[in-house]
XYZ file of C-alpha atoms in Angstrom:
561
model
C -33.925 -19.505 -170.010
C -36.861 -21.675 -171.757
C -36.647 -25.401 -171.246
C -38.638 -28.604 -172.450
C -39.490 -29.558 -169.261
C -41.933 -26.168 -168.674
C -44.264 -27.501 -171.006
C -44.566 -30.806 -168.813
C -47.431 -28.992 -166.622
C -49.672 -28.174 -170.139
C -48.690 -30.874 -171.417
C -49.948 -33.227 -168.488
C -53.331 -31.152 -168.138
C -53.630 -31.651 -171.779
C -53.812 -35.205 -171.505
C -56.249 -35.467 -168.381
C -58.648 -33.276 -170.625
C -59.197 -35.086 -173.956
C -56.468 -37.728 -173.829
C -58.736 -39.698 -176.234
C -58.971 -37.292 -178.236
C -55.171 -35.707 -178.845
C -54.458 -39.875 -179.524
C -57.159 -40.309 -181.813
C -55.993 -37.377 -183.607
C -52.651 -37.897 -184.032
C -53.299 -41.495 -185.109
C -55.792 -40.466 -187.918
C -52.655 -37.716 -188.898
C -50.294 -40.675 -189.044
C -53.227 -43.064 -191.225
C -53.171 -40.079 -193.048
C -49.528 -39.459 -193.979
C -49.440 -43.175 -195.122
C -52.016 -43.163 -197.459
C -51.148 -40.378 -199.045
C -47.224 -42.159 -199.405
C -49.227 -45.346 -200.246
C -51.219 -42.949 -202.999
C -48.197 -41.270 -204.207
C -46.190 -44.199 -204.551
C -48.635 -46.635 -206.171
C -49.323 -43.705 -208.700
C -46.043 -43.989 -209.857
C -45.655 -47.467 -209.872
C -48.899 -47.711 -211.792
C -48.078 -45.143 -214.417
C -44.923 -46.163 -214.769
C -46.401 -49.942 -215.062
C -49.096 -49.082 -217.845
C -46.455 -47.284 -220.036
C -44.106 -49.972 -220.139
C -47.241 -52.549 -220.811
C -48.297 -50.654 -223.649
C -44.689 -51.099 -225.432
C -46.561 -54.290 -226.639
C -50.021 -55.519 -227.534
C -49.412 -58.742 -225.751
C -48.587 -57.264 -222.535
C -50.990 -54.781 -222.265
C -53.827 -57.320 -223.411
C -52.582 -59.066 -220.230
C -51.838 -56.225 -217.685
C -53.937 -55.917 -214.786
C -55.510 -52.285 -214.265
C -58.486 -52.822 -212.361
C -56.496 -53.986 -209.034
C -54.332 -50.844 -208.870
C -56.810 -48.837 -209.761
C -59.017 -49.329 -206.963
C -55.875 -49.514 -204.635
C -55.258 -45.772 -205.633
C -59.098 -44.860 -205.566
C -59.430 -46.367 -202.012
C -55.850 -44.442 -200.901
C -57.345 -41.238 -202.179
C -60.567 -41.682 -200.618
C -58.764 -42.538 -197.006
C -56.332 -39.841 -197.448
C -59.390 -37.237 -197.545
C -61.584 -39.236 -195.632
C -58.319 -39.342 -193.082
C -57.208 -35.533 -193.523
C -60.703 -34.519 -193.108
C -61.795 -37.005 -189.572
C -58.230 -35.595 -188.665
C -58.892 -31.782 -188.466
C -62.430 -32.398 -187.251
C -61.226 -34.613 -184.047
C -57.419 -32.472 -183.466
C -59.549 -29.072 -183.334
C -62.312 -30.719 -181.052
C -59.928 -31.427 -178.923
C -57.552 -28.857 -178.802
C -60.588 -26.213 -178.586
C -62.025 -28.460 -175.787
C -58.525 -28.034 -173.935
C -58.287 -24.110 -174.470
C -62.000 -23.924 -172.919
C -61.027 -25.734 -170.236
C -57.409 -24.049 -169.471
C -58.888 -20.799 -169.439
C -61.811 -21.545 -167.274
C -58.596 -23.217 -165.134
C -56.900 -20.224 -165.467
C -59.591 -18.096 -164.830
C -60.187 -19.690 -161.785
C -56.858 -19.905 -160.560
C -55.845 -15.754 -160.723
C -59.232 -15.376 -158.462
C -57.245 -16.420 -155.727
C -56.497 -13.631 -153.607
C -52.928 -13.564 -154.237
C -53.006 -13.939 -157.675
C -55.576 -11.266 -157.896
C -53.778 -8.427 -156.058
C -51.084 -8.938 -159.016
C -52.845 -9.091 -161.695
C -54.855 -6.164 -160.678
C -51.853 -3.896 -160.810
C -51.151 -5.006 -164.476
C -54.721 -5.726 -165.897
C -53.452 -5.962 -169.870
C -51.207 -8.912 -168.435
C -54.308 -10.907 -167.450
C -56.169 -10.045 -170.454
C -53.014 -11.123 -172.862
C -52.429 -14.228 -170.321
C -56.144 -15.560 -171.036
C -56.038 -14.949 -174.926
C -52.825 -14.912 -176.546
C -50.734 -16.758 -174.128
C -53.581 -19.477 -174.397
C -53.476 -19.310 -178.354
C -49.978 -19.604 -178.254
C -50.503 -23.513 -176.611
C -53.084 -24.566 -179.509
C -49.960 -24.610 -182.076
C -48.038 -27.245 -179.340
C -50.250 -29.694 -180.286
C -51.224 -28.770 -184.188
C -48.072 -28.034 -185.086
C -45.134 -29.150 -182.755
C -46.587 -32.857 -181.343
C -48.674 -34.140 -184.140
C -46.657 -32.929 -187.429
C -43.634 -34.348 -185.048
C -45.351 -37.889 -185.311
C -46.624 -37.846 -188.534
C -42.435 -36.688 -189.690
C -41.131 -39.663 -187.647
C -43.880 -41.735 -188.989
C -42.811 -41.086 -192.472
C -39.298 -41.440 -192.205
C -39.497 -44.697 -190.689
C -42.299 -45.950 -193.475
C -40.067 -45.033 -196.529
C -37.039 -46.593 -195.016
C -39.321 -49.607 -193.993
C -40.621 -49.789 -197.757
C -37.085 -48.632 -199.599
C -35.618 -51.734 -197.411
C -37.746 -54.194 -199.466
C -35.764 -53.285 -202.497
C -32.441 -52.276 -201.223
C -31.739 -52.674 -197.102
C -28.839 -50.118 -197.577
C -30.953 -47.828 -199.612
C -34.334 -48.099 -197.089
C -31.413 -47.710 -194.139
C -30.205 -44.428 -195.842
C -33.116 -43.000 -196.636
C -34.806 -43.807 -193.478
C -31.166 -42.464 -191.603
C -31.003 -39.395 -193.789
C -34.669 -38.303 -192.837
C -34.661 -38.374 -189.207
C -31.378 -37.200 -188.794
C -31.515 -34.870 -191.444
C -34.818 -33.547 -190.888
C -34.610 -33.147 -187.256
C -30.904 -31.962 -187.190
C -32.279 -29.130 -189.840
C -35.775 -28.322 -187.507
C -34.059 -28.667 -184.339
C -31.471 -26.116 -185.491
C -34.313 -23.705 -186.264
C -36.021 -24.083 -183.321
C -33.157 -23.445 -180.956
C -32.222 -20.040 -183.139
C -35.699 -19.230 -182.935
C -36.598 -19.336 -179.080
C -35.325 -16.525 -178.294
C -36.987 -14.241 -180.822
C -40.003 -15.707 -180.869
C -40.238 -15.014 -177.323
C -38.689 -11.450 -177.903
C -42.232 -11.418 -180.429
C -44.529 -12.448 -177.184
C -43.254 -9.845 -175.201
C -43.108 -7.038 -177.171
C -46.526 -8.092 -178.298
C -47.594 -7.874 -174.666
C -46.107 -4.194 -174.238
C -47.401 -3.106 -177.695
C -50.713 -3.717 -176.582
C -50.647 -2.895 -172.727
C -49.090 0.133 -173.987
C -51.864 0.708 -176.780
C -54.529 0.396 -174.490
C -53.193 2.518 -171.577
C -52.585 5.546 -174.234
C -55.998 5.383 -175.899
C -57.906 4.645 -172.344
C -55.563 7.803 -170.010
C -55.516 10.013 -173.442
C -57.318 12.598 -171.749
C -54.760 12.354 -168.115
C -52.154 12.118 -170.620
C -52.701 15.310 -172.662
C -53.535 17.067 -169.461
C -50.347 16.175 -167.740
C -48.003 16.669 -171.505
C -47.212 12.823 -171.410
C -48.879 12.285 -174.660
C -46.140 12.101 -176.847
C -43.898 9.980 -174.201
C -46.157 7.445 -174.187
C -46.908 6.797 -178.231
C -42.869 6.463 -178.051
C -43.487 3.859 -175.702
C -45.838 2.187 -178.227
C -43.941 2.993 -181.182
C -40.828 1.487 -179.443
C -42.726 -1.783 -178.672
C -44.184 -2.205 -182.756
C -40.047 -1.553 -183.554
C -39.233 -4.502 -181.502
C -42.025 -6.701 -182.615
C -40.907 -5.861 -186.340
C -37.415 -6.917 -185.204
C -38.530 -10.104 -183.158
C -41.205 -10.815 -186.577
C -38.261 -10.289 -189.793
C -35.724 -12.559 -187.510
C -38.455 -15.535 -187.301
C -38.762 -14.645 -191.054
C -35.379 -15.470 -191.935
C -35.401 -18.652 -190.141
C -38.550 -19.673 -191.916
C -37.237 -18.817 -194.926
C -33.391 -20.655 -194.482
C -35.560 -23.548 -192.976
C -37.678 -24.179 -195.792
C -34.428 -23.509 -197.686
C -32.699 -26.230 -196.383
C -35.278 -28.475 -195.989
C -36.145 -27.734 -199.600
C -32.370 -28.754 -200.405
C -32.368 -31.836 -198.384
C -35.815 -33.278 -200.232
C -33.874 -32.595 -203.655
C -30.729 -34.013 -202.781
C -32.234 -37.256 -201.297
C -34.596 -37.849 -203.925
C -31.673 -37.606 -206.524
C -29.778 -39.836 -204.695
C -32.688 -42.120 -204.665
C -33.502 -41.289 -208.363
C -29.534 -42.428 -209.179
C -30.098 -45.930 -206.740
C -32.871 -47.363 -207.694
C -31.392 -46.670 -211.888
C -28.914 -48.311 -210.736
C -31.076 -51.507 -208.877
C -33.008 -51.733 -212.101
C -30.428 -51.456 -214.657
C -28.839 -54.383 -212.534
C -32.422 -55.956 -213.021
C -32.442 -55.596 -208.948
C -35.779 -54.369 -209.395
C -37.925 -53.277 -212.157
C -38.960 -49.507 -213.975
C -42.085 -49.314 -212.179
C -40.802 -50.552 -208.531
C -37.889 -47.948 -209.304
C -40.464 -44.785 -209.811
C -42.736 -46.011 -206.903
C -39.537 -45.744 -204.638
C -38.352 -42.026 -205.888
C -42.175 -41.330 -205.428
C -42.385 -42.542 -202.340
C -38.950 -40.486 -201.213
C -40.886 -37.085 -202.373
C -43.873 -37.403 -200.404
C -41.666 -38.916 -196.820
C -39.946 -35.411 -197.375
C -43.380 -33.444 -197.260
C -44.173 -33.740 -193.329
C -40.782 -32.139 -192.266
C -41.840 -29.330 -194.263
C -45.094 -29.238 -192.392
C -43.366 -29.147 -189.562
C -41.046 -25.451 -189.920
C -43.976 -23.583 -188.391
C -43.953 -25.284 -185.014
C -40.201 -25.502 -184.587
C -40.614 -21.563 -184.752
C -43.290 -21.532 -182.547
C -41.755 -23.344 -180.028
C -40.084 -20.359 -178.555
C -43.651 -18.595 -178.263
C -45.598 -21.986 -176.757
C -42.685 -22.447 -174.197
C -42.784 -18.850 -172.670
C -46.087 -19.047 -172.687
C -46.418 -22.757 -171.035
C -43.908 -21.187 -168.290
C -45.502 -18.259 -167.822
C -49.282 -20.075 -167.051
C -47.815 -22.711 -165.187
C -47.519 -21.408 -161.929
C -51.222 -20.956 -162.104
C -52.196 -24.937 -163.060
C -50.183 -26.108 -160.282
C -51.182 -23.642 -157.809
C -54.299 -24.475 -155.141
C -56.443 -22.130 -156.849
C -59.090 -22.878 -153.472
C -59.194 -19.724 -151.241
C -57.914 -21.304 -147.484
C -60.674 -21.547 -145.855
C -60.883 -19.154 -142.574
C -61.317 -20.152 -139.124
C -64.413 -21.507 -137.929
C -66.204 -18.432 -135.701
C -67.162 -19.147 -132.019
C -70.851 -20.765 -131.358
C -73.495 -17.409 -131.924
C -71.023 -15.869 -134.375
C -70.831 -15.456 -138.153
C -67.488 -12.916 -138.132
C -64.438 -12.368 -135.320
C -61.703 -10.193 -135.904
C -59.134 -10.724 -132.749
C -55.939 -8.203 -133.008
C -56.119 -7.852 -136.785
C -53.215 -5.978 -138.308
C -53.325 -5.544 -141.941
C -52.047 -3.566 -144.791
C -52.062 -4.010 -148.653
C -49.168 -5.403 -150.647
C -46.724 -3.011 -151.121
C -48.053 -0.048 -148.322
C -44.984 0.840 -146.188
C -48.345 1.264 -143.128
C -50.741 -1.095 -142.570
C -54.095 -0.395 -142.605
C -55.180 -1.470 -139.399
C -53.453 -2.308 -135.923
C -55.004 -4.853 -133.603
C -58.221 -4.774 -134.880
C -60.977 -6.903 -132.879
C -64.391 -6.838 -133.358
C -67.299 -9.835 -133.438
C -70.609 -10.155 -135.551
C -73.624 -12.132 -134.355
C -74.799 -14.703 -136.512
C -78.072 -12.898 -137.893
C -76.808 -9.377 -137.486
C -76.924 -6.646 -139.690
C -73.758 -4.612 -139.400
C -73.142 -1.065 -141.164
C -69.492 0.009 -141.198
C -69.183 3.462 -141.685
C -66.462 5.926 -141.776
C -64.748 8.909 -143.751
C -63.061 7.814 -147.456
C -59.671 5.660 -146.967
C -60.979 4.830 -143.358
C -60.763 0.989 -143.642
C -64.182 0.327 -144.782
C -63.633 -1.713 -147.851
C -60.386 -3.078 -146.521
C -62.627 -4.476 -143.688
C -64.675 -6.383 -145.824
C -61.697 -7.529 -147.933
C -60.246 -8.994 -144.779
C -63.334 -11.224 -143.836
C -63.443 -12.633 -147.660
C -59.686 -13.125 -147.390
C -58.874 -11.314 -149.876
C -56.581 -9.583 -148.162
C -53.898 -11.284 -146.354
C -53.332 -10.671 -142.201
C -50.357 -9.459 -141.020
C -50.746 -10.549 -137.078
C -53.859 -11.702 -135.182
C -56.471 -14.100 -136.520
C -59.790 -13.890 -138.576
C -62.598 -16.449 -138.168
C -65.574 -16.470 -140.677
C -68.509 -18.487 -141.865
C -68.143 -18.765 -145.788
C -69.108 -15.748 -147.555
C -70.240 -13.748 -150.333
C -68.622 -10.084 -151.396
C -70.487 -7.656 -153.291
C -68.330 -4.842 -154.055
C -68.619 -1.442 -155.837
C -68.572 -1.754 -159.027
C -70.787 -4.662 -161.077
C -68.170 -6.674 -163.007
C -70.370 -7.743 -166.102
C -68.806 -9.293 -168.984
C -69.183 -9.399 -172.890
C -71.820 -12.653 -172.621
C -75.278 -13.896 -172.482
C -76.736 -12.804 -169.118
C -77.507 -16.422 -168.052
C -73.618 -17.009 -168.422
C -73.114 -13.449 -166.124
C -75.318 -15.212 -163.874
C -73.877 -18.751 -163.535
C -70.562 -16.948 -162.278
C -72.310 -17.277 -159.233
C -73.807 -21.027 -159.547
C -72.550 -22.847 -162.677
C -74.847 -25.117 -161.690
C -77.710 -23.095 -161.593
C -80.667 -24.181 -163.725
C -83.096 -21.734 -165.590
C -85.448 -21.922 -162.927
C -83.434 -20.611 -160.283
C -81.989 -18.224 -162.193
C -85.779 -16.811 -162.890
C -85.877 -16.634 -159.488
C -82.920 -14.885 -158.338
C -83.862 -12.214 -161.425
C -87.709 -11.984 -159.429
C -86.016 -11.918 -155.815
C -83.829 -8.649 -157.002
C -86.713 -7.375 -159.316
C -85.512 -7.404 -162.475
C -87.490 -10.572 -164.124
C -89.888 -8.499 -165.919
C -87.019 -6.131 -167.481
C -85.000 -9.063 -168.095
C -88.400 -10.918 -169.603
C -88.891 -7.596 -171.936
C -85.484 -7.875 -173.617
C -85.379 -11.172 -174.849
C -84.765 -13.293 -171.438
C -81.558 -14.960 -170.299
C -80.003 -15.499 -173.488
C -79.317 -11.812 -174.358
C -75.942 -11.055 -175.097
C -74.417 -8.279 -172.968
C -72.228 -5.491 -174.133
C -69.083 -5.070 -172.533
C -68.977 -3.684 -169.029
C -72.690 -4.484 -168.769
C -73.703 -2.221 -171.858
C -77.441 -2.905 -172.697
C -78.410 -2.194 -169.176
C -78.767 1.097 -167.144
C -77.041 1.434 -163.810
C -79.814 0.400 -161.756
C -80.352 -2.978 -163.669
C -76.451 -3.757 -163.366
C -76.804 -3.285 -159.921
C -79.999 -5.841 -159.845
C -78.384 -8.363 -161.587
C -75.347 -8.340 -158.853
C -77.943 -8.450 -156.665
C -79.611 -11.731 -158.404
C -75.684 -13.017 -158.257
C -75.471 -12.401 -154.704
C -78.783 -14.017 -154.597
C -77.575 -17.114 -156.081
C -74.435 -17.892 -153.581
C -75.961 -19.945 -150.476
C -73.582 -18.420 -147.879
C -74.322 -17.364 -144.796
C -72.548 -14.163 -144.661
C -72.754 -11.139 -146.745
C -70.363 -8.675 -147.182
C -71.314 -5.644 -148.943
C -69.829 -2.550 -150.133
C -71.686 0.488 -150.392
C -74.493 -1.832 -152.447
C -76.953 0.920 -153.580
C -74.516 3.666 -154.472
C -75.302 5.682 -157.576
C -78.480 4.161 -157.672
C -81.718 6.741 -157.527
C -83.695 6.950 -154.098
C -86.458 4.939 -155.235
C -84.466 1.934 -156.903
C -82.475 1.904 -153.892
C -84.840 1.920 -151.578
C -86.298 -1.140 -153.333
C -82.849 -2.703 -153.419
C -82.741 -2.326 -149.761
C -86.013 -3.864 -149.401
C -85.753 -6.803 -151.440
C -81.761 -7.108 -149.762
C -83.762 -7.472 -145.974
C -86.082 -9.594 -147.494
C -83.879 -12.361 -148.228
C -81.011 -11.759 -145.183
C -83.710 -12.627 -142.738
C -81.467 -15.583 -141.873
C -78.426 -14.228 -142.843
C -75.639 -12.495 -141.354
C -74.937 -9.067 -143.175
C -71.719 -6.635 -143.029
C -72.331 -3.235 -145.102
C -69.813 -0.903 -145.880
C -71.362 2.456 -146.252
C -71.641 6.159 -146.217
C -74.876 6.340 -146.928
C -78.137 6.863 -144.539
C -80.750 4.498 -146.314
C -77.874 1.525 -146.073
C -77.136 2.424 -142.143
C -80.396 2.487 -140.963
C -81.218 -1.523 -141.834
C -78.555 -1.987 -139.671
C -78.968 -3.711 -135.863
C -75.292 -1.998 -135.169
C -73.046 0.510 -136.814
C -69.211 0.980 -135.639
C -67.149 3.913 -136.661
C -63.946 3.327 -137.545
C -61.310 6.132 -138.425
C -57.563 5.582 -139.548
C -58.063 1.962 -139.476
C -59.484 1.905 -135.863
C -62.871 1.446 -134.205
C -63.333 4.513 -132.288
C -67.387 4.313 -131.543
C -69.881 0.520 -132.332
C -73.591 1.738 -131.512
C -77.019 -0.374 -131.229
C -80.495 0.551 -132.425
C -82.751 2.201 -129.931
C -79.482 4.108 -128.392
C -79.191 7.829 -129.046
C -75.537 7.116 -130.644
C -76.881 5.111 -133.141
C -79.281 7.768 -133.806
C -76.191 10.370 -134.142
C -74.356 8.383 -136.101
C -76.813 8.036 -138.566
C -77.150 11.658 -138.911
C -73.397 12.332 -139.670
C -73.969 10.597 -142.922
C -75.121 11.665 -146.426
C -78.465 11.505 -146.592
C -80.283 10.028 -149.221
């Protein structure tokens, strides 16, 4: 069930972020809202007021047009200069606060345990970083600041009806917030449940989109073609659904809200006849106060969209919240003994979910400085090895102590972005010059220097650059994280003899001081190595040193370049 109170964790974040700004904002909204009453109303009173004088020569010889005039030139000036500083500073800020919840976000499902879940499901992470994110940026523009500006106005017409009639400005001002918000709240409690119905099925519609066009050619192969475009076609049905019922209650709010603005305004209309036919107050006081009746009504209006949206901003706040509350910091491991960079001491591990684990009692130390090849047949352990030293994968039993490390796995995540930006994933702080650098140390400045430099934009998945220059730029990542130990997985794979040989060069260049763990099958890798073990079925069944003949052996048993 959704509830106010999940909104309290955006809602606080929001505030640490650009507090200035959301108050700013919503105060120019509410300076806003009151000159446009203060327009509206004086408009009428004026009109009104220069009608009436020209009944007579006398009187309008001796009416006054100059002061109202500018009073209504300088309310129509503030209510643009207002509306327009208002949408400038709101979006600033709200933008400023999606940037920074989705770098928060981002951040926080890298933790390891986050991660593993998220992996499973990757079209959940994608639609949690874009349209669960979107979905906040209407709590603001159109729940919390329309909300204000609506109370604001209410209490401003009842505040200026009292000056001519306290029971009349009491009304009014009664009518309006009980009214109005009896009429939105009403909508947004019937709507919370489809317009979370709407984020969901908008979640499967496109999970389910993307998994049929990406497995088309599995799913032809294995005849589950047509099953799963029902699947998609089933999730569009219930977003049509979840989309006509919001429809409806858009269309009875705006309805009823419609009906309440007519029937107060009449009533007003029939008051302040009555007020000036009792000479209470005069023609032109009377039109400035039905005037000033229509435009209070106007912001509760405004408001429909983000009681409807409520639904969709609460699900979403609840479902992200876990995530800005969390300690998105990886635990650090155990410090290693004196002389050692890595200690595994009666490991026993297995991924989430795996009835077996992958390893039993593991133990095994690295030297500080070493260079350590893990080799072994496919599903062996090797990757899960280095998993387990960047704690990425959680131990079962037994203890693992590390020095802070680096992990360069597989496959090269690159992303749609300028490759400075790929780079600074590594350092954020990084300045040009270092980045240079990195791009020289993994020999790819030239290339890089040929394109354009570091502000050419990326495809995605890396697209722009060949295999072998993906691979270099990890490299230059890997380059950039000061850590003393490097875990590696299979880090020249795919790549051509000669670029990997250079790889390999330019990787023992810089791990001179540096503790190194490769994960390979490969011969070229291996043989940097000062040790290789052999593991099998998540066991260490042989560890060798350079200069003995095992070493030697093992080195043969694998693929050769």
């Amino acid at each position: 069930m959704l509830r106010l109170t999940d909104l309290y964790p955006v809602l606080s974040l929001f505030l640490r972020v650009q507090r200035r700004g959301l108050l700013l904002g919503a105060v120019l909204a509410a300076a806003t809202m009151l000159a446009g009453l203060a327009l509206l109303g004086l408009s009428g009173w004026f009109v009104t007021a220069t009608a009436l004088a020209g009944l007579s020569a006398g009187s309008a010889l001796a009416f006054d047009v100059f002061a109202p005039s500018a009073g209504i030139r300088f309310f129509a000036i503030a209510r643009t200069a207002g509306r327009y500083g208002e949408r400038l500073v709101t979006h600033d800020a709200t933008l400023k606060i999606l940037a920074t919840l989705r770098e928060k976000l981002f951040r926080g499902w890298s933790a390891p345990g986050a991660a593993r879940d998220l992996v499973k499901r990757p079209a959940r992470l994608l639609f949690r970083l874009t349209a669960d994110i979107d979905a906040l940026d209407s709590l603001y523009l159109r729940v919390l600041v329309p909300g204000l500006v609506a109370f604001c106005a209410a209490l401003t017409a009842g505040i200026a009806l009292a000056f001519l009639s306290v029971p009349l400005g009491l009304a009014v001002g009664l009518v309006l917030l009980v009214g109005g918000n009896a009429i939105l709240f009403l909508a947004a409690g019937k709507a919370l449940r489809p317009a979370g119905r709407r984020l969901i099925a908008l979640e499967a519609l496109r999970a389910r989109t993307i998994d049929m066009v990406s497995g088309r050619t599995d799913l032809v192969m294995t005849g589950r073609l047509a099953a799963a475009r029902a699947a998609a076609v089933h999730a569009d049905e219930r977003l049509g659904k979840a989309e006509d019922r919001l429809n409806r209650i858009e269309t009875g709010t705006l309805a009823a809200l419609g009906m309440l603005g007519a029937c107060l305004t009449g009533g007003v209309l029939l008051a302040v006849a009555a007020l000036a036919e009792a000479g209470a107050i005069t023609a032109p006081v009377a039109a400035f106060g039905v005037l000033l009746t229509l435009a209070a009504v106007e912001p509760f209006a405004g408001l429909r969209r983000g009681a409807l949206e409520l639904g969709r901003s609460l699900l979403a706040a609840r479902r992200i919240a876990p995530r800005l509350s969390a300690d998105v910091e990886v635990p650090l491991s155990q410090q290693p003994a004196a002389g050692e960079a890595l200690r595994f001491d009666g490991v026993t591990a297995a991924h989430a979910g795996a009835p077996h684990p992958v390893f039993r009692e593991l133990s095994l130390a690295v030297e500080r400085g070493e260079c350590l090849a893990v080799i072994g047949a496919s599903g062996s352990g090797k990757t899960t090895l280095l998993g387990l030293a960047a704690g990425e994968i959680p131990v079962r039993q037994g203890t693992v102590a590390s020095l802070p490390s680096t992990l360069m796995t597989q496959r090269t995540e690159l992303f749609e972005d300028t490759l400075r930006d790929n780079l600074k994933l590594a350092d954020p702080d990084a300045n040009d010059g270092r980045l240079w650098q990195a791009l020289a140390d993994a020999g790819l400045k030239n290339d890089i220097a040929a394109l354009g430099g570091l502000d050419i934009v990326l495809g995605e998945g890396g697209l722009g650059l060949s295999g072998g220059q993906s691979r270099r730029l990890a490299l230059a990542r890997l380059f950039l994280r000061d850590t003393p130990l490097w875990l590696l997985d299979e880090p020249t794979d795919g790549l051509d003899g000669p670029t990997a040989c250079d790889v390999l060069d330019r990787l023992a260049a810089r791990a001179a001081e540096k503790t190194v763990v490769i994960a390979t099958h490969l011969r070229r890798e291996a043989a940097i190595a000062d040790r290789i073990v052999h593991i099998d079925r998540g066991r260490i069944i042989e560890i060798s040193r350079r200069g003995e003949a095992a070493f030697e052996m093992a080195l043969q048993g694998l693929r050769p370049d």
